[in-house]
Amino acid sequence: MFKTTTRRLFCAGAFAVAFAAAGSAQAADKVKVGINNVVSDVVFHLGVERGIFAQEGLEVELIAFDSGPKMVAPLGSGQIDVGAGASSAGLYNAAARGINIKVVADKGSTPVHYDYMPLMVRKELVDSGKVKTIADLKGMRVGSVGPGAATNAKMAHILAKAGLTYKDVNHNYIGYPQQIAAFTTGAIDAAITTEPSVTQAVNNGVAVRFLVDGYPNQQVAVLLYGGDFIAKRRDVAQRFMNAYVKSARIFNDATAGGKFDGKGADEVVKTIMRTTGLKDAELFKTMIPNGIDPDGKVDTQSMAEDLKFFTENGYIERPAKVSDVVDTSFAEATLKALGPYKAAQN
């Protein structure tokens, strides 16, 4: 279940200004949003801190969860309206069990130059020459966050290019932050790790970025809407999407070219540090940001490829299709209203 302590964040002043022209005070529509306090959650925080949600007449409550899967049941039951999850086998299994949730926008993806989840290999193995190519990973110990994760599909995709199968390596299930320690002790030889763990592992001298952009455009993390939010509060859900995409465009401006050095990057980094607990600003000089489509588009092609992997490896409980879990109508309506993203001129 989600934590009982939450941050209720709303700028009443911004709301009042935005709606003064309407000639009457209007009560804000409340939206409960589940977050994991990870780097890609910055889009929500930017929307709150800069009054973007408020301008849409929304009062957003950010609720911290220990993990994405713990949001699924509250989303399905209407305890929260919006969540941030992974494009994983669990998403399809939840839908098969009748939990009504939909993927409505990108939250974390890997377009070229934005591979925030590269293949890492233990530095000692690379320095010694024991691992020179992907094929050299055969029989080695690979860290994975758990069965049915999007990173496993990515690992299979990368191994296949070297003529290996997913079963040609040994999988050790271990969380991202713990993978740094596992590299240090030699408990794992390789892993697809996420930022900031990637940069921390490199800076600590325990692993190297062995392959970057090994699976371009993979849909890793997604924005989720609960079924009740879609069916019963569609106008509110649309306004939330409008604000979300506006915030995503601020993030894209700040991370142009796959680095935290674009327009407004310093302030975006400050927000990330303030909301994630990261204290070392130097990390952001070499850390690769996650991609997030500035028009909210979901890469359904990569989702279909990953679903095929989940199905072939027995992670899917019932036959499933990507269309079972995706609703692109909100992002499409926002794109029509705002027009396509135009990159900021630095």
mmCIF file of C-alpha atoms in Angstrom:
data_model
loop_
_atom_site.group_PDB
_atom_site.id
_atom_site.type_symbol
_atom_site.label_atom_id
_atom_site.label_comp_id
_atom_site.label_asym_id
_atom_site.label_seq_id
_atom_site.Cartn_x
_atom_site.Cartn_y
_atom_site.Cartn_z
ATOM 1 C CA MET A 1 0.000 0.000 0.000
ATOM 2 C CA PHE A 2 1.150 3.553 -0.400
ATOM 3 C CA LYS A 3 2.767 5.576 2.329
ATOM 4 C CA THR A 4 0.474 7.517 4.630
ATOM 5 C CA THR A 5 2.619 10.634 4.389
ATOM 6 C CA THR A 6 2.021 12.632 1.218
ATOM 7 C CA ARG A 7 2.935 15.990 -0.220
ATOM 8 C CA ARG A 8 -0.121 18.084 -1.000
ATOM 9 C CA LEU A 9 1.159 20.559 -3.495
ATOM 10 C CA PHE A 10 -0.893 23.320 -4.995
ATOM 11 C CA CYS A 11 -0.280 26.917 -5.866
ATOM 12 C CA ALA A 12 -3.520 28.693 -5.050
ATOM 13 C CA GLY A 13 -2.116 32.010 -6.237
ATOM 14 C CA ALA A 14 -1.279 30.675 -9.681
ATOM 15 C CA PHE A 15 -4.731 29.146 -9.949
ATOM 16 C CA ALA A 16 -6.383 32.413 -9.002
ATOM 17 C CA VAL A 17 -4.406 34.343 -11.593
ATOM 18 C CA ALA A 18 -5.084 31.788 -14.303
ATOM 19 C CA PHE A 19 -8.825 31.897 -13.736
ATOM 20 C CA ALA A 20 -9.318 35.543 -12.833
ATOM 21 C CA ALA A 21 -10.303 36.293 -16.404
ATOM 22 C CA ALA A 22 -13.189 33.864 -16.102
ATOM 23 C CA GLY A 23 -14.784 36.242 -13.627
ATOM 24 C CA SER A 24 -15.470 33.718 -10.884
ATOM 25 C CA ALA A 25 -13.534 31.615 -8.421
ATOM 26 C CA GLN A 26 -13.583 27.919 -9.210
ATOM 27 C CA ALA A 27 -12.628 25.025 -6.995
ATOM 28 C CA ALA A 28 -9.642 23.049 -8.221
ATOM 29 C CA ASP A 29 -10.121 19.441 -9.295
ATOM 30 C CA LYS A 30 -8.035 17.136 -7.125
ATOM 31 C CA VAL A 31 -5.832 14.490 -8.716
ATOM 32 C CA LYS A 32 -3.893 11.857 -6.765
ATOM 33 C CA VAL A 33 -0.656 10.794 -8.449
ATOM 34 C CA GLY A 34 1.557 7.876 -7.455
ATOM 35 C CA ILE A 35 5.299 8.417 -7.786
ATOM 36 C CA ASN A 36 8.482 6.466 -6.958
ATOM 37 C CA ASN A 37 10.755 9.414 -6.139
ATOM 38 C CA VAL A 38 13.012 8.597 -9.089
ATOM 39 C CA VAL A 39 14.677 10.961 -11.555
ATOM 40 C CA SER A 40 11.946 10.689 -14.193
ATOM 41 C CA ASP A 41 9.351 11.855 -11.639
ATOM 42 C CA VAL A 42 10.776 15.334 -12.117
ATOM 43 C CA VAL A 43 8.087 15.958 -14.737
ATOM 44 C CA PHE A 44 5.411 15.827 -12.024
ATOM 45 C CA HIS A 45 7.406 18.044 -9.701
ATOM 46 C CA LEU A 46 8.012 20.612 -12.415
ATOM 47 C CA GLY A 47 4.301 20.697 -13.141
ATOM 48 C CA VAL A 48 3.539 21.358 -9.484
ATOM 49 C CA GLU A 49 6.350 23.765 -8.635
ATOM 50 C CA ARG A 50 5.875 25.923 -11.733
ATOM 51 C CA GLY A 51 2.101 26.087 -11.455
ATOM 52 C CA ILE A 52 1.463 24.200 -14.691
ATOM 53 C CA PHE A 53 -1.090 21.860 -13.131
ATOM 54 C CA ALA A 54 -2.634 24.810 -11.325
ATOM 55 C CA GLN A 55 -3.086 26.624 -14.613
ATOM 56 C CA GLU A 56 -5.212 23.689 -15.732
ATOM 57 C CA GLY A 57 -7.366 24.031 -12.608
ATOM 58 C CA LEU A 58 -5.847 21.017 -10.873
ATOM 59 C CA GLU A 59 -4.747 20.357 -7.310
ATOM 60 C CA VAL A 60 -2.193 17.579 -7.546
ATOM 61 C CA GLU A 61 -1.274 15.367 -4.615
ATOM 62 C CA LEU A 62 1.940 13.379 -5.090
ATOM 63 C CA ILE A 63 1.918 10.103 -3.177
ATOM 64 C CA ALA A 64 5.142 8.140 -2.713
ATOM 65 C CA PHE A 65 5.169 4.382 -3.338
ATOM 66 C CA ASP A 66 8.049 1.993 -2.679
ATOM 67 C CA SER A 67 7.721 0.528 -6.187
ATOM 68 C CA GLY A 68 5.678 0.817 -9.344
ATOM 69 C CA PRO A 69 3.825 -2.520 -8.969
ATOM 70 C CA LYS A 70 2.368 -1.321 -5.659
ATOM 71 C CA MET A 71 0.477 1.397 -7.545
ATOM 72 C CA VAL A 72 -1.475 -1.043 -9.689
ATOM 73 C CA ALA A 73 -4.189 -2.050 -7.220
ATOM 74 C CA PRO A 74 -4.823 1.522 -5.950
ATOM 75 C CA LEU A 75 -5.049 2.690 -9.580
ATOM 76 C CA GLY A 76 -7.528 -0.027 -10.419
ATOM 77 C CA SER A 77 -9.684 0.690 -7.368
ATOM 78 C CA GLY A 78 -9.665 4.466 -7.812
ATOM 79 C CA GLN A 79 -7.635 5.217 -4.674
ATOM 80 C CA ILE A 80 -5.228 7.096 -6.906
ATOM 81 C CA ASP A 81 -5.921 8.537 -10.347
ATOM 82 C CA VAL A 82 -2.522 8.554 -12.041
ATOM 83 C CA GLY A 83 0.580 6.426 -11.635
ATOM 84 C CA ALA A 84 4.040 5.944 -13.025
ATOM 85 C CA GLY A 85 4.783 2.359 -13.922
ATOM 86 C CA ALA A 86 6.899 0.078 -16.069
ATOM 87 C CA SER A 87 6.093 -1.481 -19.404
ATOM 88 C CA SER A 88 6.402 -4.954 -17.915
ATOM 89 C CA ALA A 89 4.700 -8.336 -17.905
ATOM 90 C CA GLY A 90 2.909 -7.294 -14.727
ATOM 91 C CA LEU A 91 1.045 -4.592 -16.625
ATOM 92 C CA TYR A 92 -0.547 -7.123 -18.974
ATOM 93 C CA ASN A 93 -1.250 -9.579 -16.171
ATOM 94 C CA ALA A 94 -3.021 -6.869 -14.189
ATOM 95 C CA ALA A 95 -5.242 -6.129 -17.176
ATOM 96 C CA ALA A 96 -5.986 -9.848 -17.597
ATOM 97 C CA ARG A 97 -7.155 -9.951 -13.967
ATOM 98 C CA GLY A 98 -9.636 -7.175 -14.633
ATOM 99 C CA ILE A 99 -7.643 -4.304 -13.117
ATOM 100 C CA ASN A 100 -8.644 -1.355 -15.264
ATOM 101 C CA ILE A 101 -5.546 0.742 -15.959
ATOM 102 C CA LYS A 102 -4.210 2.207 -19.183
ATOM 103 C CA VAL A 103 -0.879 3.418 -20.516
ATOM 104 C CA VAL A 104 -1.572 6.955 -21.712
ATOM 105 C CA ALA A 105 1.859 8.532 -22.313
ATOM 106 C CA ASP A 106 5.610 8.020 -22.290
ATOM 107 C CA LYS A 107 7.416 8.541 -18.992
ATOM 108 C CA GLY A 108 10.799 6.946 -19.678
ATOM 109 C CA SER A 109 12.171 5.751 -23.009
ATOM 110 C CA THR A 110 15.493 5.312 -24.785
ATOM 111 C CA PRO A 111 15.718 7.302 -28.007
ATOM 112 C CA VAL A 112 19.280 7.546 -29.345
ATOM 113 C CA HIS A 113 21.508 9.536 -26.956
ATOM 114 C CA TYR A 114 19.049 8.972 -24.080
ATOM 115 C CA ASP A 115 19.980 5.436 -23.075
ATOM 116 C CA TYR A 116 19.676 5.882 -19.327
ATOM 117 C CA MET A 117 19.663 2.082 -18.974
ATOM 118 C CA PRO A 118 22.822 0.863 -20.768
ATOM 119 C CA LEU A 119 24.433 -2.537 -20.550
ATOM 120 C CA MET A 120 27.050 -2.372 -17.797
ATOM 121 C CA VAL A 121 29.927 -4.840 -17.417
ATOM 122 C CA ARG A 122 32.223 -5.258 -14.440
ATOM 123 C CA LYS A 123 35.316 -3.145 -15.076
ATOM 124 C CA GLU A 124 37.742 -5.881 -14.088
ATOM 125 C CA LEU A 125 36.377 -8.148 -16.837
ATOM 126 C CA VAL A 126 36.762 -5.441 -19.463
ATOM 127 C CA ASP A 127 40.221 -4.351 -18.329
ATOM 128 C CA SER A 128 41.487 -7.959 -18.328
ATOM 129 C CA GLY A 129 40.121 -8.573 -21.804
ATOM 130 C CA LYS A 130 37.859 -11.379 -20.614
ATOM 131 C CA VAL A 131 34.846 -9.519 -21.990
ATOM 132 C CA LYS A 132 35.492 -7.890 -25.350
ATOM 133 C CA THR A 133 32.157 -8.514 -27.072
ATOM 134 C CA ILE A 134 28.570 -9.288 -26.112
ATOM 135 C CA ALA A 135 29.198 -12.927 -27.021
ATOM 136 C CA ASP A 136 31.736 -13.122 -24.180
ATOM 137 C CA LEU A 137 28.887 -12.790 -21.664
ATOM 138 C CA LYS A 138 27.784 -16.367 -22.303
ATOM 139 C CA GLY A 139 27.514 -18.233 -18.996
ATOM 140 C CA MET A 140 28.149 -15.118 -16.917
ATOM 141 C CA ARG A 141 26.062 -13.694 -14.059
ATOM 142 C CA VAL A 142 23.710 -10.905 -15.087
ATOM 143 C CA GLY A 143 21.877 -8.712 -12.599
ATOM 144 C CA SER A 144 18.142 -8.304 -13.238
ATOM 145 C CA VAL A 145 15.493 -6.495 -11.185
ATOM 146 C CA GLY A 146 13.040 -9.374 -11.486
ATOM 147 C CA PRO A 147 11.190 -11.645 -13.918
ATOM 148 C CA GLY A 148 9.102 -9.896 -16.506
ATOM 149 C CA ALA A 149 10.951 -6.567 -16.348
ATOM 150 C CA ALA A 150 11.498 -4.391 -19.404
ATOM 151 C CA THR A 151 15.247 -4.579 -18.785
ATOM 152 C CA ASN A 152 15.101 -8.347 -19.309
ATOM 153 C CA ALA A 153 13.515 -7.812 -22.698
ATOM 154 C CA LYS A 154 16.311 -5.370 -23.476
ATOM 155 C CA MET A 155 18.950 -7.898 -22.402
ATOM 156 C CA ALA A 156 17.389 -10.535 -24.664
ATOM 157 C CA HIS A 157 17.352 -8.035 -27.535
ATOM 158 C CA ILE A 158 21.065 -7.285 -27.065
ATOM 159 C CA LEU A 159 22.083 -10.939 -26.623
ATOM 160 C CA ALA A 160 20.219 -11.928 -29.779
ATOM 161 C CA LYS A 161 22.367 -9.561 -31.838
ATOM 162 C CA ALA A 162 25.383 -11.581 -30.694
ATOM 163 C CA GLY A 163 23.767 -14.920 -31.478
ATOM 164 C CA LEU A 164 22.918 -15.676 -27.841
ATOM 165 C CA THR A 165 19.609 -16.389 -26.166
ATOM 166 C CA TYR A 166 18.273 -14.998 -22.905
ATOM 167 C CA LYS A 167 19.029 -18.360 -21.274
ATOM 168 C CA ASP A 168 22.696 -18.256 -22.286
ATOM 169 C CA VAL A 169 23.454 -16.099 -19.223
ATOM 170 C CA ASN A 170 22.669 -16.645 -15.550
ATOM 171 C CA HIS A 171 20.191 -14.187 -14.050
ATOM 172 C CA ASN A 172 20.587 -12.880 -10.502
ATOM 173 C CA TYR A 173 17.570 -10.891 -9.297
ATOM 174 C CA ILE A 174 18.736 -7.761 -7.544
ATOM 175 C CA GLY A 175 17.508 -4.149 -7.357
ATOM 176 C CA TYR A 176 19.157 -1.296 -9.232
ATOM 177 C CA PRO A 177 20.803 0.442 -6.237
ATOM 178 C CA GLN A 178 22.146 -2.890 -4.965
ATOM 179 C CA GLN A 179 23.711 -3.674 -8.332
ATOM 180 C CA ILE A 180 26.567 -1.264 -7.608
ATOM 181 C CA ALA A 181 27.528 -3.290 -4.527
ATOM 182 C CA ALA A 182 27.110 -6.502 -6.518
ATOM 183 C CA PHE A 183 29.568 -5.246 -9.139
ATOM 184 C CA THR A 184 31.968 -4.294 -6.352
ATOM 185 C CA THR A 185 31.919 -7.754 -4.747
ATOM 186 C CA GLY A 186 31.905 -9.597 -8.060
ATOM 187 C CA ALA A 187 28.456 -11.070 -7.413
ATOM 188 C CA ILE A 188 27.393 -10.033 -10.921
ATOM 189 C CA ASP A 189 29.348 -9.613 -14.132
ATOM 190 C CA ALA A 190 26.884 -7.496 -16.102
ATOM 191 C CA ALA A 191 23.552 -5.744 -15.756
ATOM 192 C CA ILE A 192 21.231 -3.308 -17.445
ATOM 193 C CA THR A 193 21.202 -0.667 -14.744
ATOM 194 C CA THR A 194 19.350 2.621 -14.556
ATOM 195 C CA GLU A 195 20.609 6.099 -13.763
ATOM 196 C CA PRO A 196 21.875 7.368 -11.375
ATOM 197 C CA SER A 197 23.223 3.915 -10.465
ATOM 198 C CA VAL A 198 24.986 3.786 -13.843
ATOM 199 C CA THR A 199 27.037 6.923 -13.261
ATOM 200 C CA GLN A 200 27.708 5.999 -9.646
ATOM 201 C CA ALA A 201 29.069 2.607 -10.715
ATOM 202 C CA VAL A 202 31.300 4.220 -13.353
ATOM 203 C CA ASN A 203 32.551 6.875 -10.917
ATOM 204 C CA ASN A 204 33.299 4.191 -8.328
ATOM 205 C CA GLY A 205 35.367 2.297 -10.877
ATOM 206 C CA VAL A 206 33.404 -0.948 -10.567
ATOM 207 C CA ALA A 207 31.670 -1.067 -13.974
ATOM 208 C CA VAL A 208 31.778 0.480 -17.433
ATOM 209 C CA ARG A 209 29.120 1.457 -19.939
ATOM 210 C CA PHE A 210 29.763 -1.500 -22.238
ATOM 211 C CA LEU A 211 26.933 -0.881 -24.699
ATOM 212 C CA VAL A 212 24.910 2.316 -25.047
ATOM 213 C CA ASP A 213 21.913 2.616 -27.381
ATOM 214 C CA GLY A 214 21.672 -1.163 -27.595
ATOM 215 C CA TYR A 215 17.889 -1.024 -27.908
ATOM 216 C CA PRO A 216 16.865 2.399 -29.225
ATOM 217 C CA ASN A 217 13.371 3.700 -28.480
ATOM 218 C CA GLN A 218 12.395 1.060 -25.957
ATOM 219 C CA GLN A 219 9.311 2.054 -23.971
ATOM 220 C CA VAL A 220 10.534 1.468 -20.419
ATOM 221 C CA ALA A 221 8.397 3.587 -18.080
ATOM 222 C CA VAL A 222 4.851 4.768 -18.724
ATOM 223 C CA LEU A 223 2.213 7.146 -17.433
ATOM 224 C CA LEU A 224 -0.839 5.229 -16.219
ATOM 225 C CA TYR A 225 -4.439 6.318 -15.744
ATOM 226 C CA GLY A 226 -6.945 4.443 -13.621
ATOM 227 C CA GLY A 227 -10.120 3.299 -15.344
ATOM 228 C CA ASP A 228 -12.390 5.441 -13.172
ATOM 229 C CA PHE A 229 -10.280 8.512 -13.910
ATOM 230 C CA ILE A 230 -10.747 7.904 -17.631
ATOM 231 C CA ALA A 231 -14.437 7.047 -17.523
ATOM 232 C CA LYS A 232 -15.756 9.347 -14.824
ATOM 233 C CA ARG A 233 -13.420 12.368 -14.939
ATOM 234 C CA ARG A 234 -12.337 12.522 -18.559
ATOM 235 C CA ASP A 235 -12.129 16.305 -18.690
ATOM 236 C CA VAL A 236 -9.874 16.338 -15.631
ATOM 237 C CA ALA A 237 -7.759 13.549 -17.113
ATOM 238 C CA GLN A 238 -7.358 15.565 -20.321
ATOM 239 C CA ARG A 239 -6.287 18.676 -18.451
ATOM 240 C CA PHE A 240 -3.797 16.595 -16.487
ATOM 241 C CA MET A 241 -2.321 15.361 -19.773
ATOM 242 C CA ASN A 242 -2.069 18.911 -21.089
ATOM 243 C CA ALA A 243 -0.040 19.943 -18.047
ATOM 244 C CA TYR A 244 2.037 16.765 -18.105
ATOM 245 C CA VAL A 245 3.109 17.306 -21.710
ATOM 246 C CA LYS A 246 3.955 20.951 -21.022
ATOM 247 C CA SER A 247 6.190 19.799 -18.150
ATOM 248 C CA ALA A 248 7.739 17.087 -20.330
ATOM 249 C CA ARG A 249 8.686 19.757 -22.848
ATOM 250 C CA ILE A 250 10.514 21.714 -20.147
ATOM 251 C CA PHE A 251 12.459 18.539 -19.373
ATOM 252 C CA ASN A 252 13.254 18.033 -23.068
ATOM 253 C CA ASP A 253 14.541 21.597 -23.330
ATOM 254 C CA ALA A 254 16.828 20.954 -20.362
ATOM 255 C CA THR A 255 18.165 17.628 -21.667
ATOM 256 C CA ALA A 256 18.659 18.399 -25.349
ATOM 257 C CA GLY A 257 21.126 16.011 -26.959
ATOM 258 C CA GLY A 258 21.046 13.565 -24.061
ATOM 259 C CA LYS A 259 22.817 15.769 -21.524
ATOM 260 C CA PHE A 260 21.707 17.905 -18.600
ATOM 261 C CA ASP A 261 23.002 21.078 -20.226
ATOM 262 C CA GLY A 262 20.073 22.430 -22.228
ATOM 263 C CA LYS A 263 17.834 25.414 -21.544
ATOM 264 C CA GLY A 264 16.974 25.645 -17.852
ATOM 265 C CA ALA A 265 18.988 22.544 -16.966
ATOM 266 C CA ASP A 266 20.382 23.973 -13.731
ATOM 267 C CA GLU A 267 16.927 24.535 -12.287
ATOM 268 C CA VAL A 268 15.680 21.146 -13.455
ATOM 269 C CA VAL A 269 18.682 19.474 -11.808
ATOM 270 C CA LYS A 270 17.942 21.329 -8.576
ATOM 271 C CA THR A 271 14.400 19.991 -8.642
ATOM 272 C CA ILE A 272 15.645 16.443 -9.223
ATOM 273 C CA MET A 273 18.097 16.690 -6.347
ATOM 274 C CA ARG A 274 15.512 18.192 -4.036
ATOM 275 C CA THR A 275 12.933 15.506 -4.753
ATOM 276 C CA THR A 276 15.100 12.373 -5.035
ATOM 277 C CA GLY A 277 17.647 12.903 -2.275
ATOM 278 C CA LEU A 278 20.581 12.941 -4.706
ATOM 279 C CA LYS A 279 23.232 15.204 -3.223
ATOM 280 C CA ASP A 280 26.100 15.110 -5.715
ATOM 281 C CA ALA A 281 25.538 17.701 -8.445
ATOM 282 C CA GLU A 282 28.631 16.397 -10.255
ATOM 283 C CA LEU A 283 26.672 13.273 -11.244
ATOM 284 C CA PHE A 284 24.648 15.298 -13.711
ATOM 285 C CA LYS A 285 27.721 16.252 -15.749
ATOM 286 C CA THR A 286 28.015 12.702 -17.097
ATOM 287 C CA MET A 287 24.624 11.190 -16.231
ATOM 288 C CA ILE A 288 22.394 10.349 -19.190
ATOM 289 C CA PRO A 289 18.795 11.536 -18.807
ATOM 290 C CA ASN A 290 15.841 9.344 -19.591
ATOM 291 C CA GLY A 291 13.974 10.141 -22.743
ATOM 292 C CA ILE A 292 10.379 11.309 -22.503
ATOM 293 C CA ASP A 293 8.468 12.085 -25.651
ATOM 294 C CA PRO A 294 7.658 15.826 -25.697
ATOM 295 C CA ASP A 295 4.334 15.046 -27.370
ATOM 296 C CA GLY A 296 3.498 12.224 -24.963
ATOM 297 C CA LYS A 297 3.697 9.522 -27.630
ATOM 298 C CA VAL A 298 4.034 5.877 -26.568
ATOM 299 C CA ASP A 299 6.313 3.571 -28.569
ATOM 300 C CA THR A 300 3.872 0.726 -29.125
ATOM 301 C CA GLN A 301 6.236 -1.057 -31.515
ATOM 302 C CA SER A 302 8.811 -1.668 -28.786
ATOM 303 C CA MET A 303 6.008 -2.642 -26.400
ATOM 304 C CA ALA A 304 4.906 -5.297 -28.916
ATOM 305 C CA GLU A 305 8.462 -6.625 -29.193
ATOM 306 C CA ASP A 306 8.776 -6.787 -25.408
ATOM 307 C CA LEU A 307 5.381 -8.463 -25.056
ATOM 308 C CA LYS A 308 6.593 -11.155 -27.448
ATOM 309 C CA PHE A 309 9.575 -11.732 -25.139
ATOM 310 C CA PHE A 310 7.360 -11.850 -22.032
ATOM 311 C CA THR A 311 5.044 -14.337 -23.705
ATOM 312 C CA GLU A 312 7.788 -16.633 -25.009
ATOM 313 C CA ASN A 313 9.389 -16.787 -21.570
ATOM 314 C CA GLY A 314 6.188 -17.626 -19.696
ATOM 315 C CA TYR A 315 5.692 -14.309 -17.910
ATOM 316 C CA ILE A 316 2.221 -13.640 -19.360
ATOM 317 C CA GLU A 317 -0.694 -15.359 -17.630
ATOM 318 C CA ARG A 318 -3.141 -15.054 -20.549
ATOM 319 C CA PRO A 319 -2.812 -14.109 -24.229
ATOM 320 C CA ALA A 320 -2.437 -10.329 -24.459
ATOM 321 C CA LYS A 321 -2.121 -7.487 -26.955
ATOM 322 C CA VAL A 322 -0.545 -4.051 -26.567
ATOM 323 C CA SER A 323 -3.902 -2.512 -27.405
ATOM 324 C CA ASP A 324 -5.298 -4.114 -24.229
ATOM 325 C CA VAL A 325 -3.318 -1.687 -22.083
ATOM 326 C CA VAL A 326 -2.780 1.460 -24.195
ATOM 327 C CA ASP A 327 -5.019 4.520 -24.684
ATOM 328 C CA THR A 328 -3.364 7.201 -26.799
ATOM 329 C CA SER A 329 -6.404 9.469 -27.059
ATOM 330 C CA PHE A 330 -5.387 11.888 -24.302
ATOM 331 C CA ALA A 331 -1.895 12.529 -25.683
ATOM 332 C CA GLU A 332 -3.330 12.881 -29.179
ATOM 333 C CA ALA A 333 -5.829 15.500 -27.979
ATOM 334 C CA THR A 334 -3.075 17.401 -26.194
ATOM 335 C CA LEU A 335 -0.883 17.359 -29.310
ATOM 336 C CA LYS A 336 -3.769 18.727 -31.343
ATOM 337 C CA ALA A 337 -4.282 21.534 -28.813
ATOM 338 C CA LEU A 338 -0.621 22.453 -28.245
ATOM 339 C CA GLY A 339 0.894 21.599 -31.602
ATOM 340 C CA PRO A 340 4.112 19.572 -32.045
ATOM 341 C CA TYR A 341 7.054 20.214 -29.754
ATOM 342 C CA LYS A 342 9.559 22.779 -30.906
ATOM 343 C CA ALA A 343 12.984 22.473 -29.348
ATOM 344 C CA ALA A 344 14.172 25.476 -27.335
ATOM 345 C CA GLN A 345 16.923 27.633 -28.750
ATOM 346 C CA ASN A 346 19.750 27.769 -26.211
#
